[in-house]
Coordinates of C-alpha atoms and ligand atoms in Angstrom, one line a residue:
M1 CA -38.3 122.0 -45.8
K2 CA -35.9 120.0 -48.0
Y3 CA -34.5 116.9 -46.3
K4 CA -36.2 117.8 -43.0
L5 CA -34.9 115.8 -40.2
I6 CA -37.3 112.9 -39.4
M7 CA -37.2 113.9 -35.7
Q8 CA -38.8 117.3 -36.6
H9 CA -42.0 115.8 -38.1
Q10 CA -45.2 115.2 -36.2
N11 CA -47.8 112.6 -36.8
T12 CA -50.9 114.8 -36.6
L13 CA -53.5 115.8 -39.1
A14 CA -52.8 119.5 -38.3
Y15 CA -49.1 119.1 -39.0
A16 CA -49.8 117.3 -42.3
Q17 CA -52.3 119.9 -43.4
D18 CA -49.8 122.7 -42.5
L19 CA -47.2 121.0 -44.8
D20 CA -49.9 121.0 -47.5
K21 CA -50.6 124.7 -47.0
K22 CA -46.9 125.5 -47.4
D23 CA -46.6 123.2 -50.4
E24 CA -46.0 125.3 -53.6
L25 CA -47.4 122.4 -55.7
A26 CA -50.5 121.7 -53.6
A27 CA -52.9 123.2 -56.2
F28 CA -51.7 120.7 -58.9
R29 CA -53.7 117.9 -57.1
Q30 CA -56.8 119.6 -58.5
R31 CA -55.5 119.1 -62.0
F32 CA -55.9 115.3 -61.8
H33 CA -58.9 112.9 -61.7
F34 CA -58.9 110.6 -58.7
P35 CA -60.6 107.2 -58.5
Q36 CA -63.3 107.4 -55.8
H37 CA -63.8 105.3 -52.7
D38 CA -66.9 105.9 -50.5
G39 CA -67.3 109.2 -52.2
K40 CA -63.8 110.4 -51.5
D41 CA -60.5 110.5 -53.5
V42 CA -58.5 107.3 -52.9
I43 CA -55.1 107.6 -51.5
Y44 CA -53.3 106.8 -54.7
F45 CA -49.8 105.4 -54.3
T46 CA -49.4 103.7 -57.7
G47 CA -48.1 106.6 -59.8
N48 CA -45.1 104.3 -60.3
S49 CA -47.3 101.9 -62.2
L50 CA -50.0 104.1 -63.9
G51 CA -50.0 107.8 -63.2
L52 CA -53.4 109.5 -62.7
Q53 CA -55.2 111.2 -65.6
P54 CA -54.7 115.0 -65.9
K55 CA -58.1 116.7 -66.3
S56 CA -56.7 118.5 -69.4
T57 CA -56.1 115.2 -71.2
E58 CA -59.6 114.9 -72.5
A59 CA -59.5 118.3 -74.3
Y60 CA -56.1 117.5 -75.8
I61 CA -57.4 114.3 -77.3
Q62 CA -60.7 115.9 -78.2
Q63 CA -58.8 118.4 -80.3
E64 CA -57.4 115.6 -82.4
L65 CA -60.8 113.9 -82.7
N66 CA -62.3 117.2 -83.9
D67 CA -59.5 117.8 -86.4
W68 CA -59.9 114.2 -87.7
K69 CA -63.7 114.9 -88.0
T70 CA -63.1 118.2 -89.8
Y71 CA -60.2 117.4 -92.0
G72 CA -60.0 113.7 -92.6
V73 CA -56.6 112.9 -94.2
E74 CA -55.8 116.6 -94.6
G75 CA -55.4 116.7 -90.8
H76 CA -51.8 115.5 -91.4
F77 CA -51.1 119.0 -92.5
L78 CA -54.1 121.1 -91.6
A79 CA -54.8 120.0 -88.0
K80 CA -54.0 122.6 -85.3
N81 CA -51.0 120.3 -84.5
P82 CA -50.3 118.7 -87.8
W83 CA -50.1 114.9 -87.4
F84 CA -47.3 114.7 -89.9
S85 CA -44.9 116.2 -87.3
Y86 CA -47.0 115.6 -84.2
H87 CA -44.2 113.9 -82.3
E88 CA -42.0 117.0 -82.6
I89 CA -44.2 119.0 -80.2
L90 CA -43.2 116.5 -77.5
T91 CA -39.5 116.5 -78.0
E92 CA -38.3 119.7 -76.2
Q93 CA -40.2 118.9 -73.0
A94 CA -39.2 115.2 -73.1
A95 CA -35.6 116.1 -73.7
Q96 CA -35.5 118.4 -70.7
L97 CA -36.9 115.7 -68.5
V98 CA -34.1 113.2 -69.4
G99 CA -31.3 115.8 -69.7
A100 CA -30.9 115.5 -73.4
L101 CA -30.6 117.7 -76.5
P102 CA -33.8 117.7 -78.5
S103 CA -32.1 116.0 -81.4
E104 CA -31.3 113.1 -79.1
V105 CA -34.9 112.3 -78.2
V106 CA -37.9 110.9 -80.0
M107 CA -41.2 109.7 -78.6
M108 CA -42.3 106.6 -80.4
N109 CA -43.7 103.1 -80.0
Q110 CA -43.7 101.4 -76.6
L111 CA -40.9 100.8 -74.1
T112 CA -39.9 97.2 -74.9
V113 CA -40.2 97.9 -78.6
N114 CA -37.8 100.8 -78.3
L115 CA -35.3 98.8 -76.2
H116 CA -35.3 96.2 -79.0
L117 CA -34.9 98.8 -81.8
L118 CA -32.1 100.5 -79.9
M119 CA -30.3 97.2 -79.2
V120 CA -30.4 96.3 -82.9
S121 CA -28.0 99.3 -83.3
F122 CA -26.2 99.2 -80.0
Y123 CA -25.8 95.5 -79.1
R124 CA -23.2 94.5 -81.6
P125 CA -21.6 91.4 -80.2
T126 CA -18.5 89.8 -81.6
A127 CA -17.2 86.2 -80.9
K128 CA -15.0 87.6 -78.1
R129 CA -17.2 90.4 -76.8
Y130 CA -20.8 89.4 -76.7
K131 CA -21.9 89.5 -73.1
I132 CA -24.5 91.8 -71.5
L133 CA -24.2 93.1 -67.9
C134 CA -27.5 93.9 -66.2
E135 CA -29.0 94.0 -62.7
A136 CA -30.4 90.8 -61.2
K137 CA -34.2 90.8 -61.1
A138 CA -34.6 93.5 -63.7
F139 CA -38.2 93.9 -64.9
P140 CA -39.2 90.7 -66.7
S141 CA -39.7 92.4 -70.1
D142 CA -36.1 93.7 -69.9
Q143 CA -34.9 90.2 -69.1
Y144 CA -36.8 88.7 -72.0
A145 CA -35.6 91.5 -74.3
L146 CA -31.9 90.9 -73.3
Q147 CA -32.2 87.1 -73.5
S148 CA -33.9 87.2 -77.0
Q149 CA -31.3 89.7 -78.3
A150 CA -28.4 87.4 -77.2
E151 CA -30.2 84.4 -78.7
F152 CA -31.0 86.3 -81.9
H153 CA -27.2 86.8 -82.4
G154 CA -26.7 83.0 -81.8
F155 CA -25.5 83.1 -78.2
K156 CA -26.9 81.1 -75.3
S157 CA -28.6 83.6 -73.0
D158 CA -27.4 81.8 -69.8
D159 CA -23.9 82.4 -70.9
A160 CA -24.3 85.8 -72.5
I161 CA -26.1 87.5 -69.7
I162 CA -24.3 88.4 -66.5
E163 CA -26.4 89.6 -63.6
V164 CA -25.1 91.7 -60.8
E165 CA -26.8 90.4 -57.6
P166 CA -27.3 91.9 -54.2
R167 CA -25.1 90.4 -51.5
E168 CA -26.3 87.5 -49.4
G169 CA -29.0 88.8 -47.0
E170 CA -29.3 92.2 -48.9
Y171 CA -32.0 93.5 -51.3
S172 CA -30.2 96.2 -53.2
I173 CA -27.0 96.0 -55.2
R174 CA -23.9 97.6 -53.8
Y175 CA -22.6 100.1 -56.3
E176 CA -19.1 99.0 -55.7
D177 CA -20.2 95.5 -56.8
I178 CA -21.6 96.9 -60.1
L179 CA -18.3 98.7 -60.8
A180 CA -16.3 95.6 -59.8
A181 CA -18.4 93.4 -62.2
I182 CA -17.7 95.8 -65.1
E183 CA -14.0 95.6 -64.3
K184 CA -14.1 91.8 -64.0
H185 CA -15.9 91.2 -67.3
K186 CA -14.5 94.2 -69.2
D187 CA -13.0 92.2 -72.1
E188 CA -16.1 90.1 -72.8
L189 CA -18.9 92.8 -72.4
A190 CA -20.6 94.2 -75.5
L191 CA -23.3 96.0 -73.6
I192 CA -24.2 97.2 -70.1
M193 CA -27.9 97.7 -69.7
F194 CA -29.4 98.7 -66.3
S195 CA -32.6 100.3 -65.3
G196 CA -32.3 103.9 -63.9
V197 CA -34.4 102.9 -60.9
N198 CA -35.2 99.3 -60.1
Y199 CA -38.9 98.7 -60.4
F200 CA -39.0 96.5 -57.3
T201 CA -36.7 98.0 -54.8
G202 CA -36.7 101.6 -56.0
Q203 CA -32.9 101.6 -56.0
V204 CA -31.5 104.4 -58.1
F205 CA -28.4 103.4 -60.0
D206 CA -25.4 105.6 -60.5
M207 CA -25.8 106.0 -64.2
K208 CA -23.0 108.4 -64.6
S209 CA -20.3 106.1 -63.0
I210 CA -21.6 103.0 -64.8
T211 CA -21.5 104.9 -68.1
E212 CA -18.0 106.3 -67.5
L213 CA -16.5 102.9 -66.5
G214 CA -18.2 101.1 -69.3
H215 CA -16.9 103.6 -71.8
K216 CA -13.4 103.4 -70.4
H217 CA -13.5 99.8 -71.4
G218 CA -15.1 100.3 -74.8
I219 CA -18.5 99.0 -73.7
T220 CA -21.8 100.4 -75.0
V221 CA -24.1 101.6 -72.2
G222 CA -27.9 101.9 -72.2
F223 CA -30.6 102.4 -69.6
D224 CA -34.3 101.5 -69.2
L225 CA -35.7 104.6 -67.6
A226 CA -39.3 103.4 -67.0
H227 CA -39.1 104.2 -63.3
A228 CA -36.7 107.1 -63.7
A229 CA -38.3 109.5 -66.3
G230 CA -40.3 112.1 -64.5
N231 CA -39.1 110.7 -61.2
I232 CA -35.4 111.5 -60.7
D233 CA -32.9 113.9 -62.2
L234 CA -31.4 112.7 -65.4
H235 CA -28.5 114.0 -67.4
L236 CA -28.2 111.5 -70.2
H237 CA -26.3 113.8 -72.6
D238 CA -23.7 114.9 -70.0
W239 CA -23.3 111.4 -68.7
G240 CA -22.6 110.3 -72.2
V241 CA -25.1 107.4 -72.1
D242 CA -25.3 105.7 -75.5
F243 CA -29.0 105.0 -75.6
A244 CA -32.1 104.9 -73.3
A245 CA -35.8 104.2 -73.5
W246 CA -38.7 105.0 -71.1
C247 CA -42.5 104.7 -71.0
S248 CA -44.8 107.6 -70.3
Y249 CA -47.6 106.0 -68.4
K250 CA -46.0 105.9 -64.9
Y251 CA -44.6 109.2 -63.6
L252 CA -45.4 110.9 -66.9
N253 CA -49.2 110.4 -66.5
S254 CA -49.9 109.9 -70.2
G255 CA -52.3 107.0 -70.0
P256 CA -52.2 103.2 -70.3
G257 CA -49.8 102.0 -72.9
S258 CA -49.1 105.5 -74.1
V259 CA -46.2 106.5 -76.3
A260 CA -42.7 105.8 -75.1
G261 CA -39.4 107.7 -75.4
A262 CA -36.0 106.9 -76.9
F263 CA -32.7 108.6 -76.5
V264 CA -29.6 108.2 -78.8
H265 CA -26.6 110.2 -77.8
E266 CA -25.5 112.9 -80.3
R267 CA -22.1 111.2 -80.8
H268 CA -23.9 108.5 -82.8
H269 CA -26.0 110.8 -85.0
K270 CA -23.6 111.1 -87.9
N271 CA -22.7 107.4 -87.8
T272 CA -25.0 106.4 -90.7
S273 CA -23.3 102.9 -90.8
L274 CA -25.0 101.9 -87.6
P275 CA -27.3 99.0 -88.4
L276 CA -31.0 99.6 -87.7
F277 CA -34.4 98.4 -88.5
A278 CA -35.7 101.2 -90.7
G279 CA -39.1 102.6 -91.5
W280 CA -40.4 105.5 -93.5
W281 CA -40.6 107.8 -90.5
G282 CA -36.8 107.6 -90.0
T283 CA -36.0 108.8 -93.5
D284 CA -35.3 112.5 -94.4
K285 CA -38.5 114.4 -93.9
K286 CA -38.1 116.3 -97.1
K287 CA -37.8 113.1 -99.1
R288 CA -40.3 111.0 -97.2
F289 CA -43.2 111.6 -99.6
L290 CA -41.2 111.2 -102.7
M291 CA -41.7 107.5 -102.0
E292 CA -38.2 106.6 -103.2
K293 CA -36.5 103.3 -102.7
T294 CA -33.5 104.8 -100.8
F295 CA -33.5 105.4 -97.1
H296 CA -32.0 108.7 -96.2
P297 CA -31.3 108.5 -92.4
I298 CA -32.3 111.4 -90.3
E299 CA -29.3 112.7 -88.3
G300 CA -30.8 112.3 -84.8
A301 CA -32.9 110.0 -82.6
E302 CA -35.8 110.4 -85.1
R303 CA -33.9 108.0 -87.4
W304 CA -35.0 105.1 -85.2
Q305 CA -38.7 105.9 -85.9
L306 CA -40.5 103.4 -88.0
S307 CA -44.1 104.6 -88.3
N308 CA -46.2 107.7 -88.3
A309 CA -47.3 109.2 -85.0
P310 CA -49.9 107.6 -82.8
V311 CA -51.6 111.0 -82.3
F312 CA -54.1 110.2 -79.6
S313 CA -51.6 108.8 -77.2
M314 CA -49.2 111.6 -78.1
A315 CA -52.0 114.1 -77.3
A316 CA -52.3 112.5 -73.9
H317 CA -48.6 112.8 -73.4
K318 CA -48.6 116.4 -74.5
A319 CA -51.3 117.2 -71.9
A320 CA -49.2 115.5 -69.2
L321 CA -46.0 117.2 -70.2
D322 CA -47.6 120.6 -70.1
V323 CA -48.7 119.9 -66.4
I324 CA -45.1 119.0 -65.5
T325 CA -43.8 122.1 -67.3
D326 CA -46.3 124.3 -65.4
A327 CA -45.2 122.7 -62.1
G328 CA -41.5 122.8 -62.7
F329 CA -39.5 119.6 -62.4
S330 CA -37.1 121.0 -59.8
K331 CA -40.0 121.8 -57.5
M332 CA -41.4 118.3 -58.0
R333 CA -38.0 116.9 -56.9
K334 CA -38.0 119.0 -53.8
K335 CA -41.5 117.9 -52.8
S336 CA -40.7 114.3 -53.6
A337 CA -37.9 114.3 -51.0
D338 CA -40.2 116.0 -48.5
L339 CA -43.0 113.4 -49.1
L340 CA -40.5 110.6 -48.7
S341 CA -39.1 112.0 -45.5
Y342 CA -42.6 112.3 -44.0
L343 CA -43.7 108.8 -45.1
E344 CA -40.5 107.3 -43.6
F345 CA -41.2 109.2 -40.4
I346 CA -44.8 107.8 -40.2
I347 CA -43.7 104.2 -40.8
T348 CA -40.8 104.5 -38.4
E349 CA -43.3 105.7 -35.8
I350 CA -45.6 102.7 -36.4
N351 CA -42.6 100.4 -36.2
G352 CA -41.8 101.8 -32.8
K353 CA -45.1 100.3 -31.6
Q354 CA -44.8 97.0 -33.4
A355 CA -43.8 93.7 -31.9
E356 CA -40.4 92.3 -33.1
G357 CA -41.0 90.2 -36.3
K358 CA -43.8 92.5 -37.3
K359 CA -41.9 95.7 -38.0
F360 CA -41.9 97.0 -41.6
E361 CA -38.5 96.9 -43.2
F362 CA -37.4 99.6 -45.6
L363 CA -36.5 98.0 -48.9
T364 CA -35.7 101.1 -50.9
P365 CA -32.2 102.2 -50.2
K366 CA -31.2 105.7 -49.2
E367 CA -28.7 108.1 -50.6
N368 CA -25.2 107.9 -49.1
S369 CA -25.5 104.2 -48.4
P370 CA -23.6 101.3 -49.9
Y371 CA -26.3 101.2 -52.6
I372 CA -26.7 104.9 -53.6
P373 CA -23.7 107.1 -53.7
K374 CA -23.9 110.6 -52.0
G375 CA -25.3 113.2 -54.3
I376 CA -27.8 110.9 -56.0
Q377 CA -31.3 111.7 -54.7
P378 CA -33.7 108.8 -54.7
G379 CA -37.0 109.0 -56.5
C380 CA -40.4 108.8 -54.9
Q381 CA -40.9 105.0 -54.8
F382 CA -40.8 103.6 -51.3
S383 CA -41.0 99.8 -51.0
I384 CA -41.4 98.1 -47.6
I385 CA -41.4 94.5 -46.5
A386 CA -44.4 93.6 -44.4
H387 CA -42.8 90.9 -42.3
G388 CA -45.2 88.4 -40.7
R389 CA -48.0 89.6 -43.0
G390 CA -49.5 88.3 -46.2
K391 CA -51.6 89.7 -49.0
E392 CA -54.5 90.3 -46.6
L393 CA -52.8 93.5 -45.5
F394 CA -52.8 94.7 -49.1
H395 CA -56.5 93.8 -49.5
A396 CA -57.4 95.6 -46.2
L397 CA -55.5 98.7 -47.4
V398 CA -57.5 98.7 -50.7
K399 CA -60.7 98.2 -48.7
H400 CA -59.9 101.4 -46.8
G401 CA -59.3 103.4 -49.9
V402 CA -55.6 103.1 -50.3
V403 CA -54.1 102.1 -53.7
P404 CA -50.7 100.7 -53.1
D405 CA -49.0 97.9 -55.1
W406 CA -48.3 94.4 -53.8
R407 CA -45.5 92.1 -54.9
E408 CA -45.2 88.6 -53.6
P409 CA -44.4 87.4 -51.1
N410 CA -44.8 90.5 -48.8
V411 CA -43.6 93.7 -50.4
I412 CA -45.7 96.8 -50.5
R413 CA -44.6 99.4 -53.1
M414 CA -45.8 102.9 -52.7
A415 CA -45.0 106.0 -54.7
P416 CA -46.2 109.3 -53.2
V417 CA -45.8 111.5 -56.2
P418 CA -45.3 115.3 -56.0
L419 CA -47.9 116.3 -58.6
Y420 CA -50.9 114.9 -56.9
N421 CA -50.1 113.3 -53.5
S422 CA -50.4 115.4 -50.4
F423 CA -48.9 115.2 -46.9
E424 CA -52.4 114.6 -45.7
D425 CA -52.5 111.4 -47.9
L426 CA -49.5 110.2 -46.0
Y427 CA -50.9 111.0 -42.6
R428 CA -54.2 109.3 -43.4
F429 CA -52.4 106.3 -44.8
G430 CA -50.5 106.0 -41.5
E431 CA -53.7 106.1 -39.5
I432 CA -55.2 103.3 -41.7
L433 CA -52.0 101.2 -41.4
K434 CA -52.0 101.7 -37.7
S435 CA -55.6 100.5 -37.4
L436 CA -54.9 97.5 -39.6
C437 CA -51.9 96.6 -37.4
S438 CA -54.2 97.0 -34.3
L439 CA -52.1 99.8 -32.9
Ligands
PLP501 C1 -38.7 98.6 -66.0 C2 -39.7 98.2 -67.0 N1 -39.3 97.7 -68.2 C3 -40.2 97.4 -69.2 C4 -41.6 97.5 -68.9 C5 -42.5 97.1 -70.0 O1 -43.1 98.2 -70.6 P1 -43.9 98.1 -72.0 O2 -45.1 97.2 -71.7 O3 -44.4 99.5 -72.2 O4 -43.0 97.7 -73.1 C6 -42.0 98.0 -67.7 C7 -43.5 98.1 -67.5 O5 -43.9 98.4 -66.4 C8 -41.1 98.4 -66.7 O6 -41.5 98.8 -65.5

């Protein structure tokens, strides 16, 4: 059913249920806890903000609680999954999701913390080359991180940060404009840092081209993959990306504030002269407990670790990664495209009945447009502009058991995710939206 033509869809319950019957991943919905509304599962569209809890998470965390109860400090070595090396059980699966070698990935800290730690090493401004290129309206935490990094090095952030903006009257950034900005500022840029998927518009950036062009001009390139990891196809190693960081609580369903990921390309692993903020978890594992004064950098992303593993949040992450492994990420990607196609069909149909000025406008750009080059499949986020409506529409949706996300002044963000959303969810959402629009 991949990329089914919108014309072939039908807006009926029977049709949606038939798609669910044919869906290879349909059973995975049963592996998640859903918040309830009037005794029924809500229509949960905020997997882009906080993914739902896998039912297995409790047992994974309970295992660590039991081992702590049983072994106390000895759990570092005697626990079923020894805490001393707990992060290592996450690496292989996390690396697969971002298209990296295991040595290039480590799960640690939180997202903004990781961005800062990585910029300590990879934002190395000089008097001539000190600027940072990023997308306009990046997530605020990223903006603050970039500003404070520039200021930490003694630059004025207004001068040091160059934002690529959408054109007048447009919402997303044309990819030719990103490439043109790199060319224009090539001699003054020390760093390019974009998100993989913009949190607001859902625009997927062409990370491969951005990295290639940046590198051609000797610029370091990093990405914030908060809205990309577990959502879109990533090939960080092959694209040659220098560094990246992501969180695990959105599409990776690992719980609020759960452990984040960091990627450092293999080509930097032997470069022990890279400056970094060090901690004991980044030193050679064999020497760590000798408690010596000298830091012996691990050759790999683990070098950037500071502290011992936050085992409970890592247990939640392991539970979630195992669900994704069972489902298979390529199947998730296929279903994601199918869900998006059906949602677009439903909203297009509603638009057909709406008065001018009240039609929903699609904010999230599509593949093969001026914003997303051909061959780059968007993720599952779908943002729409609710023209002529205010937050009352959002409140009404919530009252009817839909959980979308509202951004001022009038944007509804939805993310039908392949692991636990169904086609029936989309059909039911359409019926609720229609009734709220008095159609
Ligand atoms: C794109 C992006 N960057 C940064 C953050 C901040 O993440 P954290 O609070 O885990 O540092 C978020 C959180 O939603 C985000 O979406």
